[in-house]
XYZ file of C-alpha atoms in Angstrom:
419
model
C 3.738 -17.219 -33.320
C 3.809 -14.103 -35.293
C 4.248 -10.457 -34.820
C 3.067 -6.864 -36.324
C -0.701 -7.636 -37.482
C -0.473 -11.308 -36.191
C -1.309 -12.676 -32.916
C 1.169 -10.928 -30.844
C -0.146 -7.777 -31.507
C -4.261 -8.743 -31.443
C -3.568 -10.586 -28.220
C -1.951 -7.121 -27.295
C -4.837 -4.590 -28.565
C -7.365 -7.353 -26.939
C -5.628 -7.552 -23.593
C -5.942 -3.265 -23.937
C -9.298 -3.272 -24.728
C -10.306 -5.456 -21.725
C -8.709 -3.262 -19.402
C -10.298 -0.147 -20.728
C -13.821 -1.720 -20.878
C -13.314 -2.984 -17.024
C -12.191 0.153 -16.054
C -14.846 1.812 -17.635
C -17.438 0.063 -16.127
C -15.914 0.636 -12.792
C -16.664 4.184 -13.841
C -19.445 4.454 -15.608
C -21.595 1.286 -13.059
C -24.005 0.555 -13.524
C -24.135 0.883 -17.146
C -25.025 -0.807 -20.502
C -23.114 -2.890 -23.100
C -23.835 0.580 -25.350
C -22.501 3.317 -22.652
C -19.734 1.389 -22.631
C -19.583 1.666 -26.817
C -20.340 4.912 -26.886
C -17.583 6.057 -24.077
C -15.137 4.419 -25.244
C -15.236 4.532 -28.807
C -15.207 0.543 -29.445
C -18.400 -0.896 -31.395
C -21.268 -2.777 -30.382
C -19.729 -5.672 -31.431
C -16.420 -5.796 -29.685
C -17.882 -4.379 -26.675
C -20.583 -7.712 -26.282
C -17.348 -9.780 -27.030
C -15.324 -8.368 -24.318
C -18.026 -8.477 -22.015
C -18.461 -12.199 -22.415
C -15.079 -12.322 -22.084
C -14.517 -10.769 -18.964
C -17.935 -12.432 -17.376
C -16.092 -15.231 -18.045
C -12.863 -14.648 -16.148
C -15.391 -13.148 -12.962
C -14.407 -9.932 -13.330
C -17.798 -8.072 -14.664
C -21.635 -9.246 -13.926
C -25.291 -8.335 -15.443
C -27.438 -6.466 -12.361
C -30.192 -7.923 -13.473
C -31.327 -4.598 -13.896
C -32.033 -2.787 -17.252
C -31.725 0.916 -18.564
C -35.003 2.614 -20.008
C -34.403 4.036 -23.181
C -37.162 5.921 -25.256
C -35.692 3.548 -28.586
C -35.222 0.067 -28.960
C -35.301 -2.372 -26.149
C -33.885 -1.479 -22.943
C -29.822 -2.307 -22.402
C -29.324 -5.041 -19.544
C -26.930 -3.106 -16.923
C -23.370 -4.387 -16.285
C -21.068 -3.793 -12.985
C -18.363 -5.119 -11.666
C -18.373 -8.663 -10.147
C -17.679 -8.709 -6.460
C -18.180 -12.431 -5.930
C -15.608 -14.361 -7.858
C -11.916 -12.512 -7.269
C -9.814 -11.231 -4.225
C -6.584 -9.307 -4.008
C -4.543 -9.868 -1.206
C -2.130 -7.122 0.458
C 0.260 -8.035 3.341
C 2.873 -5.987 5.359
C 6.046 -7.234 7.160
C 7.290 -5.185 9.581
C 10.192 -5.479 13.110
C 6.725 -6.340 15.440
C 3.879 -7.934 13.185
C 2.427 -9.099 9.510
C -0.794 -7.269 8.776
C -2.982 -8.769 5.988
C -5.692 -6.888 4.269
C -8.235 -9.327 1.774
C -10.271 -7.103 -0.544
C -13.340 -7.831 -3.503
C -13.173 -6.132 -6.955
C -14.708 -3.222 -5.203
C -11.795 -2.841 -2.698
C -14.336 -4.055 0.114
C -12.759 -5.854 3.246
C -12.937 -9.478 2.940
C -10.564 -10.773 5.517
C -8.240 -8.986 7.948
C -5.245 -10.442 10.012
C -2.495 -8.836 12.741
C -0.093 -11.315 13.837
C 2.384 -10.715 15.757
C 6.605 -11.721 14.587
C 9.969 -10.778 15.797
C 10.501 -10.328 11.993
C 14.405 -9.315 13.153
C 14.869 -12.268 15.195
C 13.421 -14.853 12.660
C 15.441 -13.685 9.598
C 14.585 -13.204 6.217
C 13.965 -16.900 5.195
C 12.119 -17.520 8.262
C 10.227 -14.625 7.504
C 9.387 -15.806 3.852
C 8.076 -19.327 5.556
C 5.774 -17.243 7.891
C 4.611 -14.652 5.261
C 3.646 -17.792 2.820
C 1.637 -19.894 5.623
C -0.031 -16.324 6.296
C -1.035 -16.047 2.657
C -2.022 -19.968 2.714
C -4.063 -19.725 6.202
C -5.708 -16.323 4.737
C -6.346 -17.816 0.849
C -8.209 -20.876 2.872
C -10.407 -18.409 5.444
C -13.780 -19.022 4.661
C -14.223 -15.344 3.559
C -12.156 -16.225 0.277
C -13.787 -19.375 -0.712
C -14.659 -19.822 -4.006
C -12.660 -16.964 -5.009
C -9.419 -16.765 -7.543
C -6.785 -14.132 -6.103
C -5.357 -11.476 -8.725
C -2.557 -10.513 -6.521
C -0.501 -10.337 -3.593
C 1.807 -7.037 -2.656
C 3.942 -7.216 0.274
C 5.138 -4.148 1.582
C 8.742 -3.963 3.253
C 10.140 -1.216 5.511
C 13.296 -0.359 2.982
C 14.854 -0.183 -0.310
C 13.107 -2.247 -2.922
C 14.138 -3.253 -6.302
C 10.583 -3.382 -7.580
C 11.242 -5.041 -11.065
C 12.632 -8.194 -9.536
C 10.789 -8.173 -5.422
C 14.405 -7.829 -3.763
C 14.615 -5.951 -0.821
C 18.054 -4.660 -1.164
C 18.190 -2.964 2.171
C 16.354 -3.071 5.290
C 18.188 -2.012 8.285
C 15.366 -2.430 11.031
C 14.661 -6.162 9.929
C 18.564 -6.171 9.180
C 17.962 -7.736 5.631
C 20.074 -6.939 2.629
C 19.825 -8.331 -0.823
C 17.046 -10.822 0.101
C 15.295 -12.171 -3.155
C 11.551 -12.116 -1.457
C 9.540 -12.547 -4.282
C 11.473 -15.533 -5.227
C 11.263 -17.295 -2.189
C 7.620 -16.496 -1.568
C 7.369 -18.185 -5.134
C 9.050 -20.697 -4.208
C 6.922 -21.336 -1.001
C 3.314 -20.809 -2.805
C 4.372 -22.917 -5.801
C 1.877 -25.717 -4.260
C -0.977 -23.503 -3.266
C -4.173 -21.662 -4.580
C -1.172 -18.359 -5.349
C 1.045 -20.702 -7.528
C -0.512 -18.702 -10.376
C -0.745 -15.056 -8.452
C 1.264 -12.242 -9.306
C 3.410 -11.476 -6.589
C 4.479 -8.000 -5.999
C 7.378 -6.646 -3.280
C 7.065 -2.721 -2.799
C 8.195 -0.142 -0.035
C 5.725 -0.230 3.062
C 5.628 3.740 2.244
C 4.499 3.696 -1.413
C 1.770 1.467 -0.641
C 0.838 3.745 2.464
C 0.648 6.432 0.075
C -1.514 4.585 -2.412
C -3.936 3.550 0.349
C -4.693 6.687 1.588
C -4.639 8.281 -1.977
C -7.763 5.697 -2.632
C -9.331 5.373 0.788
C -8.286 7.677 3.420
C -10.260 11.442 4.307
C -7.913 13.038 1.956
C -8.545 10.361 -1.132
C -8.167 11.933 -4.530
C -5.530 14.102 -3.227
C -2.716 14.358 -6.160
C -0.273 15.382 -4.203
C 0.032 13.553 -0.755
C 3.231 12.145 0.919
C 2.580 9.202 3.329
C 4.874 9.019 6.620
C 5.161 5.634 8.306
C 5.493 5.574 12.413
C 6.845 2.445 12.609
C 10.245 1.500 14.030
C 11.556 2.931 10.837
C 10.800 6.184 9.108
C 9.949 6.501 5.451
C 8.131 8.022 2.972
C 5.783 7.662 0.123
C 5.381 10.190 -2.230
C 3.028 11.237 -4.553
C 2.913 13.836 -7.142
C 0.263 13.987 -9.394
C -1.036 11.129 -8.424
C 1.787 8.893 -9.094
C 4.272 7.355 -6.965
C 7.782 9.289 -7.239
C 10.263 6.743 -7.441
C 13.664 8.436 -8.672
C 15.964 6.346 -10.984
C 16.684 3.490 -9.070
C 13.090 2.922 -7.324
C 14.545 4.616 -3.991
C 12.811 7.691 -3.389
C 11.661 8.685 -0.177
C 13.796 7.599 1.982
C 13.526 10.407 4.594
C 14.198 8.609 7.649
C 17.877 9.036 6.743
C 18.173 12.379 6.512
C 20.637 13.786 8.423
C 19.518 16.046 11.126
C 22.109 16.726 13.344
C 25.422 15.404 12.865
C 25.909 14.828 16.512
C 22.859 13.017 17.225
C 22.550 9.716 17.847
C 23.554 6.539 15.703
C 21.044 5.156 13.136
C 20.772 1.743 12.282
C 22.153 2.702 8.778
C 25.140 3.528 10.330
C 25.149 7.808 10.280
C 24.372 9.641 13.364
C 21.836 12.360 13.307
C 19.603 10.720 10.896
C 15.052 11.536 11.472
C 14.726 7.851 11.806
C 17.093 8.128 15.087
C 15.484 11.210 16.470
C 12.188 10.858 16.031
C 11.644 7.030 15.087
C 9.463 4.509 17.315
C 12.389 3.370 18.744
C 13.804 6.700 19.751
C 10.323 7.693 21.375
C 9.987 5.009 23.638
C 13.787 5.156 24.585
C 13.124 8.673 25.655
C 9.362 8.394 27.090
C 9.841 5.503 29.035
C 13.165 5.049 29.927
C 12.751 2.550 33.190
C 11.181 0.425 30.015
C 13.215 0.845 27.035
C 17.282 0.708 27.441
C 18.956 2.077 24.286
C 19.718 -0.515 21.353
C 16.522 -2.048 19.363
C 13.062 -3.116 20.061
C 14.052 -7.137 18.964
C 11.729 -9.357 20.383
C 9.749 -5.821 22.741
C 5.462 -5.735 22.150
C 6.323 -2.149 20.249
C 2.448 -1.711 20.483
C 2.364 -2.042 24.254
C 5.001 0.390 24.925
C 3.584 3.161 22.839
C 0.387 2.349 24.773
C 2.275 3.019 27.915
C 4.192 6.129 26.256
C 0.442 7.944 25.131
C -0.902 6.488 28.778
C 1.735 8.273 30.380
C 1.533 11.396 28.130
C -1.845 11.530 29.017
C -1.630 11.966 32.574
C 0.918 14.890 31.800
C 3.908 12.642 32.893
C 6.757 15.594 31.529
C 9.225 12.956 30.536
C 6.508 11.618 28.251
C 5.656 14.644 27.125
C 8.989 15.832 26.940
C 9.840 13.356 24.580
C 6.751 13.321 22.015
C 7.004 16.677 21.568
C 10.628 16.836 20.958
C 10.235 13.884 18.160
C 7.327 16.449 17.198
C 9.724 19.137 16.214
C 11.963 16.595 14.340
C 9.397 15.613 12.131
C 8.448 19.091 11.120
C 11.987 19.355 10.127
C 11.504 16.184 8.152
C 8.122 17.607 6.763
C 9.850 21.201 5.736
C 12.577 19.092 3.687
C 9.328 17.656 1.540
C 7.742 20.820 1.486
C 11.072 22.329 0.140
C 11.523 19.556 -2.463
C 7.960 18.599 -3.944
C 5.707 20.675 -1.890
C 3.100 18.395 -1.006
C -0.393 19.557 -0.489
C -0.533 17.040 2.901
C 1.707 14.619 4.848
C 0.139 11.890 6.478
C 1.230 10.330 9.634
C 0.928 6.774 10.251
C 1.417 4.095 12.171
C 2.156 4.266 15.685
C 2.197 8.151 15.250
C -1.373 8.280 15.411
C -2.241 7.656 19.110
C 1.050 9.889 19.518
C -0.848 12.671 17.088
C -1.882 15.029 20.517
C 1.196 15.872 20.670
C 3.245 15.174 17.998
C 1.460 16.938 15.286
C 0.925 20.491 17.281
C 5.092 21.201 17.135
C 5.381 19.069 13.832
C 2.791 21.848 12.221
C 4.903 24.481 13.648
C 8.526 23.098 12.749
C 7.099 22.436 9.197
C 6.262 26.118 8.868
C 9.189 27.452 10.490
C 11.990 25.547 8.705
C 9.926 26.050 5.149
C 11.021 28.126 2.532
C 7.698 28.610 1.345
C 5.168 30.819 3.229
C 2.878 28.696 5.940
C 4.719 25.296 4.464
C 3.331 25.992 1.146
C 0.046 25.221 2.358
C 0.796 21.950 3.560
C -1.391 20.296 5.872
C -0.089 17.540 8.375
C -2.730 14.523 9.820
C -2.956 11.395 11.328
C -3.906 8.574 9.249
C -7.389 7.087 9.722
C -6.067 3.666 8.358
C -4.141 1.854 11.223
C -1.558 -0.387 11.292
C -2.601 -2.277 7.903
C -2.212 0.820 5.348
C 0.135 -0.569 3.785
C -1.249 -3.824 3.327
C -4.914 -2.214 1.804
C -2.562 -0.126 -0.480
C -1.002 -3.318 -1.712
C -4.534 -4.790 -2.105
C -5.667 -2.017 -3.979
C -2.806 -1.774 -6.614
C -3.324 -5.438 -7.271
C -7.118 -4.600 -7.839
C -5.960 -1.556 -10.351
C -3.264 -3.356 -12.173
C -6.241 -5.122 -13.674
C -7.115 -2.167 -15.165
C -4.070 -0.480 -16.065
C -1.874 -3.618 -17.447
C 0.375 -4.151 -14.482
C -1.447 -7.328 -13.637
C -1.673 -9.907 -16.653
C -4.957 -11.497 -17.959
C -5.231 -14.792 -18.747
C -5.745 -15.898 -22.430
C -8.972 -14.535 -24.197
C -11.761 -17.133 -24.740
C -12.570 -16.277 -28.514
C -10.625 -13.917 -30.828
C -13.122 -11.379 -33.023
C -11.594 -8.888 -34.594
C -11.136 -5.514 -32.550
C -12.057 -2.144 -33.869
């Protein structure tokens, strides 16, 4: 094996040039083998041999259709190929796995909520249920006959993306739990033995989700709040994921509130996550129904039914209680505002049946505790996504790691020189 002008570095400028011609016919479809040339400045040559190539590997199709041009014969139209691949993005979180299936096109293949005491089963057991969820999803008839690029799983707490360790995750009380390696380890017999496998924060692939597919999609800068039993963030600033030097960032749920508030299950006292969590909701709405300490083994979605139920009929502990985690969240929002001045935060998660009433004193908190006029013209909504925003997100940066060189290609078929 060489290196400089050897095969190293044409396998590299190949490998780039595939990407770019994919994600230019994402862009440009349906197009010809020439708009291609001409946009992105390769020849006619290398373009034809790329296009093979990546026919070949299932990723781009001919329509069957042609372009009508006044010269020469008409250009047979190219766009991407929805048949042959899948990406697959799943979320753990206290209550439930949610698994999102999607095409080249980020279409909906297969779906799944199951239900899991993720903090009662342990991380291990956890790993075993997340693979046979992957296996019983990879073998649904909606993915048959299809390779799968990816899989993301998204994790309520601090990930050390590089390697898939969760480092910390106080709500499914894991710490320093290697997940990518066990899943591995689990899927080393399946149809994903050759998948990339990718661990992120359940918030950064919120974020990306409803960057791509929610009402405000194409937003650059958009923070995404989860409403699970947990509170985090995923933040985006010019389009990108802010993820501070260690791959931390957002981790807003532990901001400190009031000192002499309740305990967190990081430890502090005071912290969002403990005022205004899922947890600290349903402790206050429905207190015949909730004692203090966590929701282990509880149906989390049936007592936030029961919470909005009761809200709804003006119960004024209910109430009382939404509205107050309401106000907590604006704080959380004004802190964001204050820092990278979003132009929307998203709520998600079991916040959105809550939304009547949490968002109308979150608005209000947000602009009172902002330093910038009217919270810098921040909105705050409900997500339209549901409980599996975090797994589409994951599905959908395994579908655009194809194009940007996160997710590796397998070996090129022929090897023409590139221009």
């Amino acid at each position: 094996m060489t290196t400089g002008t050897g095969s190293v570095s044409f396998q590299t400028v190949r490998e780039t040039n595939l990407r770019t011609v994919l994600r230019t016919v994402r862009e440009l479809s349906p197009c010809s083998r020439a708009a291609v040339a001409a946009t992105t400045g390769l020849n006619k040559t290398t373009v034809s041999s790329l296009v093979t190539d990546l026919m070949a590997r299932g990723l781009v199709r001919e329509t069957g259709e042609t372009s009508q041009r006044r010269v020469g014969r008409p250009g047979v139209l190219l766009a991407l190929d929805d048949r042959a691949v899948a990406a697959i993005g799943l979320e753990v979180n206290v209550d439930y796995l949610s698994v999102v299936a999607v095409d080249l096109l980020h279409r909906e293949l297969a779906h799944r909520h199951v239900p899991l005491d993720a903090r009662s089963a342990g991380a291990r057991d956890c790993a075993h249920r997340i693979a046979d969820t992957l296996r019983e999803v990879t073998g649904a008839p909606e993915l048959r006959g299809r390779s799968v690029v990816g899989v993301s799983v998204a994790v309520p707490g601090l990930i050390d993306a590089p390697s898939g360790t969760v480092t910390r995750a106080p709500n499914l009380g894991w710490r320093d739990v290697p997940l990518r390696d066990l899943l591995r380890s689990r899927l080393a017999d399946s149809a994903l033995s050759e998948a990339t496998v990718l661990v992120d924060n359940d918030a950064n692939l919120g974020a990306m989700a409803e960057y791509r597919f929610g009402p405000l999609a194409g937003l650059p800068d958009l923070v995404y709040v989860t409403g699970e039993v947990g509170i985090g963030a995923g933040v985006l600033t010019g389009g990108a994921l802010l993820r501070g030097a260690g791959g931390f960032a957002g981790e807003i749920g532990h901001l400190e509130l009031d000192p002499d508030g309740p305990e967190c299950s990081c430890g502090r006292r005071g912290c969002l996550e403990a005022l205004a969590g899922i947890g600290a909701i349903l402790r206050a709405a429905l207190p015949d129904l909730v004692a203090d300490g966590p929701l282990d083994g509880r149906d989390v979605a049936d007592l936030v039914e029961a919470a909005v139920e009761r809200a709804s009929t003006d119960d004024r502990t209910a109430v009382s209680a939404l509205e107050r985690a309401g106000t907590w969240l604006g704080r959380g929002v004004a802190t964001l505002v204050n820092v990278v001045n979003p132009g929307a935060v998203v709520l998600g998660g079991y916040f959105v049946p809550m939304a009547p009433w949490l968002i109308p004193r979150c608005r209000a908190a947000a602009r009172a505790h902002s330093f910038a006029p009217e919270a810098g013209g921040c909105r705050v909504e409900p997500s339209s996504l549901g409980m599996s925003a975090a797994a589409r997100g994951g599905a959908a940066v395994m579908i655009h790691g194809l194009e940007s060189g996160d997710l590796p290609l397998s070996p090129p078929l022929s090897e023409p020189q590139e221009t």
